[in-house]
Tab-separated table of C-alpha atoms in Angstrom:
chain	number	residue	atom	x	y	z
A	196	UNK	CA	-81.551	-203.504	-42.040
A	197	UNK	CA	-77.992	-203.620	-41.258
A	198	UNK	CA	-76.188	-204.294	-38.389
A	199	UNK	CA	-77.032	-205.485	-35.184
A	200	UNK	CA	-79.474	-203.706	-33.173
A	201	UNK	CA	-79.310	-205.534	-30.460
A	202	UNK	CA	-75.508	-205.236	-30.082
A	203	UNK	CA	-75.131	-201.636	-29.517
A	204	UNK	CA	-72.669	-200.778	-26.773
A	205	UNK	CA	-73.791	-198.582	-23.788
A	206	UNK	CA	-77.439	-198.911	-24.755
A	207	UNK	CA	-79.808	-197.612	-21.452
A	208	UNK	CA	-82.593	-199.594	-21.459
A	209	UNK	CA	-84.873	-196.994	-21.153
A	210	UNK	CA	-83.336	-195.926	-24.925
A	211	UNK	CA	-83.986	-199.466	-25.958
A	212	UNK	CA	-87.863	-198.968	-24.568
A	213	UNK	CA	-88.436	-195.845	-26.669
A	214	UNK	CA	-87.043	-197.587	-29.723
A	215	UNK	CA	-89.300	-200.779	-28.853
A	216	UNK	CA	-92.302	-198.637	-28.900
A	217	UNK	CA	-91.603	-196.709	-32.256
A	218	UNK	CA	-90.337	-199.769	-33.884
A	219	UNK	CA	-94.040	-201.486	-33.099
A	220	UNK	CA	-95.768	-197.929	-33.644
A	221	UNK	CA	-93.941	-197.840	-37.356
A	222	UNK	CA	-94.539	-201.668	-38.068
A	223	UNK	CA	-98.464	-200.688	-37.198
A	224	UNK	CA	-98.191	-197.885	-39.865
A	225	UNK	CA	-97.113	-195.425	-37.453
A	226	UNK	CA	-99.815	-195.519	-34.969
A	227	UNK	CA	-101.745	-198.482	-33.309
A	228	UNK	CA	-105.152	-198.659	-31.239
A	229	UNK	CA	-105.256	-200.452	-27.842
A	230	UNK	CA	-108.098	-200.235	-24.937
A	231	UNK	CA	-107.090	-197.889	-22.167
A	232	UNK	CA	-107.948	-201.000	-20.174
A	233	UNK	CA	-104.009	-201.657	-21.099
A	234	UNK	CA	-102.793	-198.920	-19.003
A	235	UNK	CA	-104.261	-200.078	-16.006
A	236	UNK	CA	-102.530	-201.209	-13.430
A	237	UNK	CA	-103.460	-205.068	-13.162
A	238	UNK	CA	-102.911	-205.094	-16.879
A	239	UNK	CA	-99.275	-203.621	-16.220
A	240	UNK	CA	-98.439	-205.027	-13.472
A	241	UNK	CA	-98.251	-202.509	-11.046
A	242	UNK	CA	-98.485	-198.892	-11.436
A	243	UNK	CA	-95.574	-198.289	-14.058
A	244	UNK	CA	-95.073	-201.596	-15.529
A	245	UNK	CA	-91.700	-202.029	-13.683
A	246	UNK	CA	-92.460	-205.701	-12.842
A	247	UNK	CA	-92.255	-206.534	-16.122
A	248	UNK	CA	-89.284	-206.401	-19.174
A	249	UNK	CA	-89.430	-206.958	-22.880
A	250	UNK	CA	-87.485	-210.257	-24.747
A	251	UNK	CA	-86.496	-209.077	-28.083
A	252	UNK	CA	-85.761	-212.269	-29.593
A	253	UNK	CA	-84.260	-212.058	-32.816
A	254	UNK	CA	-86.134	-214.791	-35.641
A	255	UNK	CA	-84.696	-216.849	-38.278
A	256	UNK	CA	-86.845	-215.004	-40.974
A	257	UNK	CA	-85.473	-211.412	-40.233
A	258	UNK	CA	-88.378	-210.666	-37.943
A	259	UNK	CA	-88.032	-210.097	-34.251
A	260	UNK	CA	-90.420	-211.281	-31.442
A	261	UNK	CA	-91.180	-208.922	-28.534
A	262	UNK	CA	-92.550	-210.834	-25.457
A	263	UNK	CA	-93.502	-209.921	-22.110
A	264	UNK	CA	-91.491	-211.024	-19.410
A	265	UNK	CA	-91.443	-211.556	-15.514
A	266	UNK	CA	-88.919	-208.368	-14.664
A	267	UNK	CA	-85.590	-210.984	-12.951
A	268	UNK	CA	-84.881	-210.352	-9.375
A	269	UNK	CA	-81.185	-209.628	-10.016
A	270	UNK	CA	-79.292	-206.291	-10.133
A	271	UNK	CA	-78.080	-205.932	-13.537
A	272	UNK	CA	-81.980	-206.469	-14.675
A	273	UNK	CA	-81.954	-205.040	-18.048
A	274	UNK	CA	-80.037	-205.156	-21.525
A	275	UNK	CA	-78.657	-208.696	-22.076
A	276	UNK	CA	-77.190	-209.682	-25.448
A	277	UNK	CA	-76.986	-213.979	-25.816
């Protein structure tokens, strides 16, 4: 990979969500299995998931760690590059 995909300007996070899911869908060989338990809202946290984001934390051995975060309480809630 080349580049920095994390450093694309103008990214809408909602872009960045569709390329998270592939991205894990493609690592998976293109399709993964979950329990429909995982669309639920407790599992979610609320009905859309919209109390929650995604960390993409870039690792020292090329790989990338997606966690699950508390969504911040601030307004520009989103993409932030450190």
């Amino acid at each position: 990979m080349t580049g920095d995909p994390f450093g694309a300007a103008g990214i809408r996070p909602e872009d960045l969500s569709h390329s998270m899911l592939v991205a894990v869908l493609m690592a998976h060989g293109g399709s993964l299995t979950i329990p429909l338990s995982a669309f639920e809202a407790d599992a979610l946290g609320g009905r859309d998931g919209s109390f929650h984001a995604v960390a993409m934390e870039p690792q020292g051995d090329g790989t990338v760690r997606l966690s699950v975060r508390p969504r911040p309480d601030v307004p520009e809630a989103g993409v932030r590059h450190e």
